[in-house]
Structure formats: structure tokens, C-alpha cells
PDB file of C-alpha atoms and ligand atoms in Angstrom:
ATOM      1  CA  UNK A  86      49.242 -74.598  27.838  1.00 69.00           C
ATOM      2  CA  UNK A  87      47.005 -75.161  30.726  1.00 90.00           C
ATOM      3  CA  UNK A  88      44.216 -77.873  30.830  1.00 97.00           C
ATOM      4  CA  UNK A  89      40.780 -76.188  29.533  1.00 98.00           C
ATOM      5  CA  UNK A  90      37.754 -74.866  31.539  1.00 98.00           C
ATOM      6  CA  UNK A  91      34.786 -76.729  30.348  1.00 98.00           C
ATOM      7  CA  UNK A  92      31.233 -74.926  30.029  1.00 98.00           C
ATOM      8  CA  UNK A  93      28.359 -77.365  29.300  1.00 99.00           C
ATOM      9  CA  UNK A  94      25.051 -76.362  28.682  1.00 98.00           C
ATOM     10  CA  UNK A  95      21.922 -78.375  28.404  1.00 98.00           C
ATOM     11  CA  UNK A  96      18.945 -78.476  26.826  1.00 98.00           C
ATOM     12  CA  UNK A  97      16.719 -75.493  25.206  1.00 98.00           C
ATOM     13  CA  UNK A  98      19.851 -73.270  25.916  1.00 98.00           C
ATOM     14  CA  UNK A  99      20.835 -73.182  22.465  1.00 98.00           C
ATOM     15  CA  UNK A 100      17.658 -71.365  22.357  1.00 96.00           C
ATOM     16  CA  UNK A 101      19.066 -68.526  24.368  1.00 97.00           C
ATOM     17  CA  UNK A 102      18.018 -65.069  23.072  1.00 94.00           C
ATOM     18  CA  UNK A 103      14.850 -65.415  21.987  1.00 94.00           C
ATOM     19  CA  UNK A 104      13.512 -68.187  24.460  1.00 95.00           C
ATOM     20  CA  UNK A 105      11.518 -67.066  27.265  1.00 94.00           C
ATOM     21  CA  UNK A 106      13.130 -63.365  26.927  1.00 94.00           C
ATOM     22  CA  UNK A 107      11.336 -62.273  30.198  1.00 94.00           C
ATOM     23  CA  UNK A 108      13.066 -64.633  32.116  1.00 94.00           C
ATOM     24  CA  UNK A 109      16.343 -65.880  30.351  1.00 96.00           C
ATOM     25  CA  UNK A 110      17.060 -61.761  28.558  1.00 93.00           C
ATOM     26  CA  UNK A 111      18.334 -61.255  25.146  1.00 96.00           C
ATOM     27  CA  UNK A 112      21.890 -62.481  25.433  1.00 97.00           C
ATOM     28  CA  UNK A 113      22.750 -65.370  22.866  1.00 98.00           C
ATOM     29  CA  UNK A 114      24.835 -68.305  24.312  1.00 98.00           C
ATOM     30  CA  UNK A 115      27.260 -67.475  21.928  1.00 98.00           C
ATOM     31  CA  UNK A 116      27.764 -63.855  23.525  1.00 98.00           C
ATOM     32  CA  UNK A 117      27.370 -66.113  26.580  1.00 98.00           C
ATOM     33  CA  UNK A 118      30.568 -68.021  25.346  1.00 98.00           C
ATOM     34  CA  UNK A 119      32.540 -65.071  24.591  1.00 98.00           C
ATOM     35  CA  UNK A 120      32.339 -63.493  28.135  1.00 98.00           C
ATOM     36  CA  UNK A 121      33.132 -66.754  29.889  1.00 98.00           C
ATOM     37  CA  UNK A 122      36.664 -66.836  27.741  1.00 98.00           C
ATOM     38  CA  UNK A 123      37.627 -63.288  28.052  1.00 98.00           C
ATOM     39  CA  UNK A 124      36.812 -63.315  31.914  1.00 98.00           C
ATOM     40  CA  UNK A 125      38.933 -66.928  31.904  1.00 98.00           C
ATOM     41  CA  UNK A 126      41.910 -64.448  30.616  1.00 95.00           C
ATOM     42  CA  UNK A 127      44.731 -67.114  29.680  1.00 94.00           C
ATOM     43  CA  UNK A 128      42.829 -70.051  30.581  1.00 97.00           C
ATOM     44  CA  UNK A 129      41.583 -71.965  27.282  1.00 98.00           C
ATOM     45  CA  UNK A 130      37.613 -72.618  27.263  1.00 98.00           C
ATOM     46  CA  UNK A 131      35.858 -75.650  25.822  1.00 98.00           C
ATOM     47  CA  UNK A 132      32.206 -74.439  25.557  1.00 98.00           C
ATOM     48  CA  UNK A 133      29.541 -76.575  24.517  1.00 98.00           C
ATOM     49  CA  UNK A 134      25.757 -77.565  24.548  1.00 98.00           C
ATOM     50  CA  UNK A 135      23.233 -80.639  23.918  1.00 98.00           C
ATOM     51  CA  UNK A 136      19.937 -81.432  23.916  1.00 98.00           C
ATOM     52  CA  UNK A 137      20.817 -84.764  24.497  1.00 98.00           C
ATOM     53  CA  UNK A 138      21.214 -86.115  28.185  1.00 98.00           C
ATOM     54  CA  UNK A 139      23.833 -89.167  27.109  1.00 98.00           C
ATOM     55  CA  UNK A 140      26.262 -86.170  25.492  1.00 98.00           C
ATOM     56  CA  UNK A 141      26.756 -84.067  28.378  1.00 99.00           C
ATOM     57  CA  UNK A 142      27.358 -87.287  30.449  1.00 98.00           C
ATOM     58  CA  UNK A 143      30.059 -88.280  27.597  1.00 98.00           C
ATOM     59  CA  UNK A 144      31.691 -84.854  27.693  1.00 98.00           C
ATOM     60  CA  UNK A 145      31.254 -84.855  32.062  1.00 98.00           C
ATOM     61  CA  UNK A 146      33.438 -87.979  31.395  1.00 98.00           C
ATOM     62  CA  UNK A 147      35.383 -86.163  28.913  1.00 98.00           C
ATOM     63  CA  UNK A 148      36.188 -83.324  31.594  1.00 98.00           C
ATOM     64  CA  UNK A 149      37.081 -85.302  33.996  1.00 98.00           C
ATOM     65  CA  UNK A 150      40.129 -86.750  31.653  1.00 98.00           C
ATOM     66  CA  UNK A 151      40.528 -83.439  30.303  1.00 98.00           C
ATOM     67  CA  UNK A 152      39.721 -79.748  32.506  1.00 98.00           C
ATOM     68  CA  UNK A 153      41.092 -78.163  35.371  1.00 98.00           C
ATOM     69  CA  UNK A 154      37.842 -77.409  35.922  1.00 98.00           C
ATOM     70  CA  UNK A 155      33.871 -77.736  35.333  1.00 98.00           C
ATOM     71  CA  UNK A 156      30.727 -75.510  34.699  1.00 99.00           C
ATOM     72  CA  UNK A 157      27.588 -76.979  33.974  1.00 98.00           C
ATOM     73  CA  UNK A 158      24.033 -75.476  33.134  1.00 98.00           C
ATOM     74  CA  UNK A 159      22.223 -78.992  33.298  1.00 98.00           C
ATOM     75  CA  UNK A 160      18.724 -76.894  32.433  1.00 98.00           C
ATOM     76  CA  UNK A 161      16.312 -79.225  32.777  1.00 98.00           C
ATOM     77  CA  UNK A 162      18.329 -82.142  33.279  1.00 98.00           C
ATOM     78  CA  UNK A 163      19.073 -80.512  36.568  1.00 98.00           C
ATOM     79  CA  UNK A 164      15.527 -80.959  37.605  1.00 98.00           C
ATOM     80  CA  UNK A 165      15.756 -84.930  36.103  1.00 98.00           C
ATOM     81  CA  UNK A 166      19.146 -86.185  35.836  1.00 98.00           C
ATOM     82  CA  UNK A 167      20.465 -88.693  37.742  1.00 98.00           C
ATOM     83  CA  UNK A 168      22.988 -89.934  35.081  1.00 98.00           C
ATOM     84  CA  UNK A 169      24.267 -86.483  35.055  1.00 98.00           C
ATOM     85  CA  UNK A 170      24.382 -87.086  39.430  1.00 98.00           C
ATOM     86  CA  UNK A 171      26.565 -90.020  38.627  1.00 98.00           C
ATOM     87  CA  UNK A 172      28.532 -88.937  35.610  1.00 98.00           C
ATOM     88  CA  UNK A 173      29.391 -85.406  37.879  1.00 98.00           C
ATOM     89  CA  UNK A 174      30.111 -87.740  40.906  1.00 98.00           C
ATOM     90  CA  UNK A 175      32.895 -89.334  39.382  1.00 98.00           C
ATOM     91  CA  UNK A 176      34.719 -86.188  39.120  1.00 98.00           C
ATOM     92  CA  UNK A 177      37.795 -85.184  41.223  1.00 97.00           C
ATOM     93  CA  UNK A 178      37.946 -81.637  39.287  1.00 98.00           C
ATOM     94  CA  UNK A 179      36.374 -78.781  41.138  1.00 98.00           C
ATOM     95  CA  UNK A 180      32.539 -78.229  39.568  1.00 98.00           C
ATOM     96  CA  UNK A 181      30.497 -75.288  39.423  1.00 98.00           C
ATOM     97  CA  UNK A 182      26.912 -75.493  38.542  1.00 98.00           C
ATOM     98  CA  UNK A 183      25.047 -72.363  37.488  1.00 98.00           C
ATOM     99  CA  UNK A 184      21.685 -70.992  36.439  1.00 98.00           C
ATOM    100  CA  UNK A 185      21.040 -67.973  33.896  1.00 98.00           C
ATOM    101  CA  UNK A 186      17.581 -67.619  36.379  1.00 98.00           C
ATOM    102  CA  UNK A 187      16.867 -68.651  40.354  1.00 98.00           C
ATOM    103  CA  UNK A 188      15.162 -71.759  39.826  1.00 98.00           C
ATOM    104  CA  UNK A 189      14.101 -71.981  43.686  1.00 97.00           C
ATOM    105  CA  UNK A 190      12.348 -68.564  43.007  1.00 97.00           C
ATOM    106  CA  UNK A 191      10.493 -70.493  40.249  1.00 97.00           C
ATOM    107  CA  UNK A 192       7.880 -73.367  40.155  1.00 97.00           C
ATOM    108  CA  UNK A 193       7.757 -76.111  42.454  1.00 98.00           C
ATOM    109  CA  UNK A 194       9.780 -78.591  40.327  1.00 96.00           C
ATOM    110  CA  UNK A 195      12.568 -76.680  39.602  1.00 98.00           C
ATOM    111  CA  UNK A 196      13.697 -76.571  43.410  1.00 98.00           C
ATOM    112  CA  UNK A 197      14.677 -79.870  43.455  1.00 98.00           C
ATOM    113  CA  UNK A 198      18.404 -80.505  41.960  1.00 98.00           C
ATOM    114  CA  UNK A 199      20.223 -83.775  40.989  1.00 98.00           C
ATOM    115  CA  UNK A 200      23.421 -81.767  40.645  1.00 98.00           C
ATOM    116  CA  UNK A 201      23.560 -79.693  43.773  1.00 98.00           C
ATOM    117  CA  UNK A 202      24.966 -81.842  45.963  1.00 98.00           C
ATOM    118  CA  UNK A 203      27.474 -82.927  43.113  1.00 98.00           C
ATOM    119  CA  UNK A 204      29.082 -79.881  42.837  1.00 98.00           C
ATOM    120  CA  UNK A 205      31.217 -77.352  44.877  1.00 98.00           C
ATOM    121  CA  UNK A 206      29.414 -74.328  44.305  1.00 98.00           C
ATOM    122  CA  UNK A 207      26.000 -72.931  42.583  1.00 98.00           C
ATOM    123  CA  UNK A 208      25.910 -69.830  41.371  1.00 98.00           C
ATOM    124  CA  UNK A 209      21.996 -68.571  39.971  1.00 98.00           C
ATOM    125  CA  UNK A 210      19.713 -65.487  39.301  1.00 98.00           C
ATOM    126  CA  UNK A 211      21.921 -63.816  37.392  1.00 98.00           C
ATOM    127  CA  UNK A 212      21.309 -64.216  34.163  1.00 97.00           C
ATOM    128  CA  UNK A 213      24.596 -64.039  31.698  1.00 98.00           C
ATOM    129  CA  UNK A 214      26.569 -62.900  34.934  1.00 98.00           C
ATOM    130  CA  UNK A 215      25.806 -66.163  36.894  1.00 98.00           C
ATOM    131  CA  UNK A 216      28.489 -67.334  34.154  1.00 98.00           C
ATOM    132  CA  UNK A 217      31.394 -65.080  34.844  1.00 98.00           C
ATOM    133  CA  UNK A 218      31.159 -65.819  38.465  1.00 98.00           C
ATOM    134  CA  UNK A 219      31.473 -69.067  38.068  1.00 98.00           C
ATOM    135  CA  UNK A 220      34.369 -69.127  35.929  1.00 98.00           C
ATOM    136  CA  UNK A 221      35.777 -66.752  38.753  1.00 98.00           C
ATOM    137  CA  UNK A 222      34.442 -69.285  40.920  1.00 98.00           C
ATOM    138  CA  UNK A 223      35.722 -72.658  39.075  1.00 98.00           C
ATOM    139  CA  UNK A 224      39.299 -70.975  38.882  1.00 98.00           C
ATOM    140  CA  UNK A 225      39.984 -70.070  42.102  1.00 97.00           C
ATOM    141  CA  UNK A 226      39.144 -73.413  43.258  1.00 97.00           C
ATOM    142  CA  UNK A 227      42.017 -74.676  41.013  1.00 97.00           C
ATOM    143  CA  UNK A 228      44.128 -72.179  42.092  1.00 95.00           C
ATOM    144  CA  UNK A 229      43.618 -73.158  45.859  1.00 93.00           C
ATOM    145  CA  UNK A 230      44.275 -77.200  44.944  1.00 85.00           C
ATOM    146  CA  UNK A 231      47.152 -78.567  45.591  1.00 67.00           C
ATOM    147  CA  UNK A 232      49.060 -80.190  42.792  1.00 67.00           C
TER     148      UNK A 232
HETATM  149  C1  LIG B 475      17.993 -72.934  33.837  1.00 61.08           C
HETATM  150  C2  LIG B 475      16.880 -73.188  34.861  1.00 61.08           C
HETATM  151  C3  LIG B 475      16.193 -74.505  34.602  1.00 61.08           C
HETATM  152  O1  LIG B 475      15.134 -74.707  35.548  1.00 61.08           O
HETATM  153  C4  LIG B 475      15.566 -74.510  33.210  1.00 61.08           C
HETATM  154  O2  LIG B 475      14.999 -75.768  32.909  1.00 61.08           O
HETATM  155  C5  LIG B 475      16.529 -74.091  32.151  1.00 61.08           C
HETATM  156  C6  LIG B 475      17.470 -73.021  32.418  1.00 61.08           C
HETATM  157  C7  LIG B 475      18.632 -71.536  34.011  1.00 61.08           C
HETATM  158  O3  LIG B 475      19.729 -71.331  33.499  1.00 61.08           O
HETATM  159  O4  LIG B 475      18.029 -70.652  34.615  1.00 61.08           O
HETATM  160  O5  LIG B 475      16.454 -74.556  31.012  1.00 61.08           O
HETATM  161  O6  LIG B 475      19.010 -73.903  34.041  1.00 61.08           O
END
């Protein structure tokens, strides 16, 4: 079996659904999750959220033992974090952050990221889709690595 995707998701997506419907849609994470493994095909997914900013650095960690490869939605955090910064820095795994909306479309302090220049790629703006890219994304970075 290969090693695992991981998916992360921070805080307030948990909420996904019914929070902020105008700008996040309708689609639960959980329909969220279920997209990301069909469109990672025979690739296993680990899919997870917190609220809490010291879990997704213990599960960044975690990854980094563990995945071929990372996605995170920080939400907030990514506006905040600079544990996440360090915890993603660490990493020698390729890592995708992504965005359900286009936070530099959005207000002021949202265009700032801690995780940007952490990661290999950032895909945004498109809601539940940003996701599938970026497993497309986060595998065919592994793909291109050599062993
Ligand atoms: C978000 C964008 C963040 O600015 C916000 O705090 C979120 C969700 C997104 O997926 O669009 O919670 O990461």
C-alpha cells in the first residue's frame, strides 16, 4: 500500500455547509472528503480537521513521518500561524495549500499568508474544486520525485 495523502483542515471548516453559504457554498466537508479520495483513485486519504492550532501542527509532524504528500486549508491560521510556518517548514514531502475562497480577493488581512511561502503550490477561489486540484496537484509532485 502506498503512504497516505493527508488533507488538514483548520478552523470553522467543520462548519462547512451552512457557514457563510455565500461565500464558502453548500458543500459539507464531508462531501468535501469524499471527492478528494475518489479523485486520489488508489492513493489512501487521511482527512482531518481542528479547531485547535497545536493539532494540526502535531498531525503536520505526523505527515511528515507518514504521507507522500500534504494538503492543508490552515483557514484562519493561515492569516496567524507561524507555528504552522515552522511545523510546514520542516517538511521534505511536497505541500499544497488551498482555499475553498480567494482570500486576496477578500479583506485586507486575509492577503497576508504564513503558509505561502511554505508550500509548493496554492491553489484558491474555487470552492470544493480548489480541493481536487490540489490532490491532482500534491500527486503529481510525488510522481515527479525521485525515490
Ligand atoms: C479559507 C479562507 C480563510 O481566509 C478563512 O479564514 C477560512 C477559509 C478558505 O478556504 O477560503 O476559514 O481558508
Amino acid at each position: 500500500m502506498s503512504k497516505p495523502l493527508y488533507v488538514l483542515n483548520g478552523p470553522n471548516l467543520n462548519l462547512l455547509g451552512t457557514r457563510e453559504p455565500e461565500v464558502y457554498g453548500r458543500t459539507t466537508l464531508a462531501e468535501i472528503e469524499a471527492a478528494c479520495c475518489a479523485r486520489a483513485d488508489n492513493t489512501p486519504v487521511v482527512f482531518r480537521q481542528s479547531n485547535i492550532e497545536g493539532e494540526l501542527v502535531d498531525w503536520i509532524q505526523e505527515a511528515g513521518r507518514e504521507a507522500c504528500a500534504l494538503i492543508i486549508n490552515p483557514a484562519a491560521y493561515t492569516h496567524t500561524s507561524v507555528a504552522l510556518h515552522d511545523a510546514l517548514k520542516t517538511l521534505d514531502i511536497p505541500v499544497i495549500e488551498c482555499h475553498l475562497s480567494n482570500p486576496l480577493a477578500r479583506e485586507a488581512f486575509r492577503h497576508h499568508s504564513f503558509v505561502t511561502p511554505v508550500a509548493d503550490g496554492m491553489i484558491s477561489g474555487l470552492g470544493p474544486k480548489s480541493y481536487e486540484l490540489a490532490v491532482d496537484a500534491a500527486l503529481s509532485l510525488v510522481a515527479r520525485r525521485v525515490p
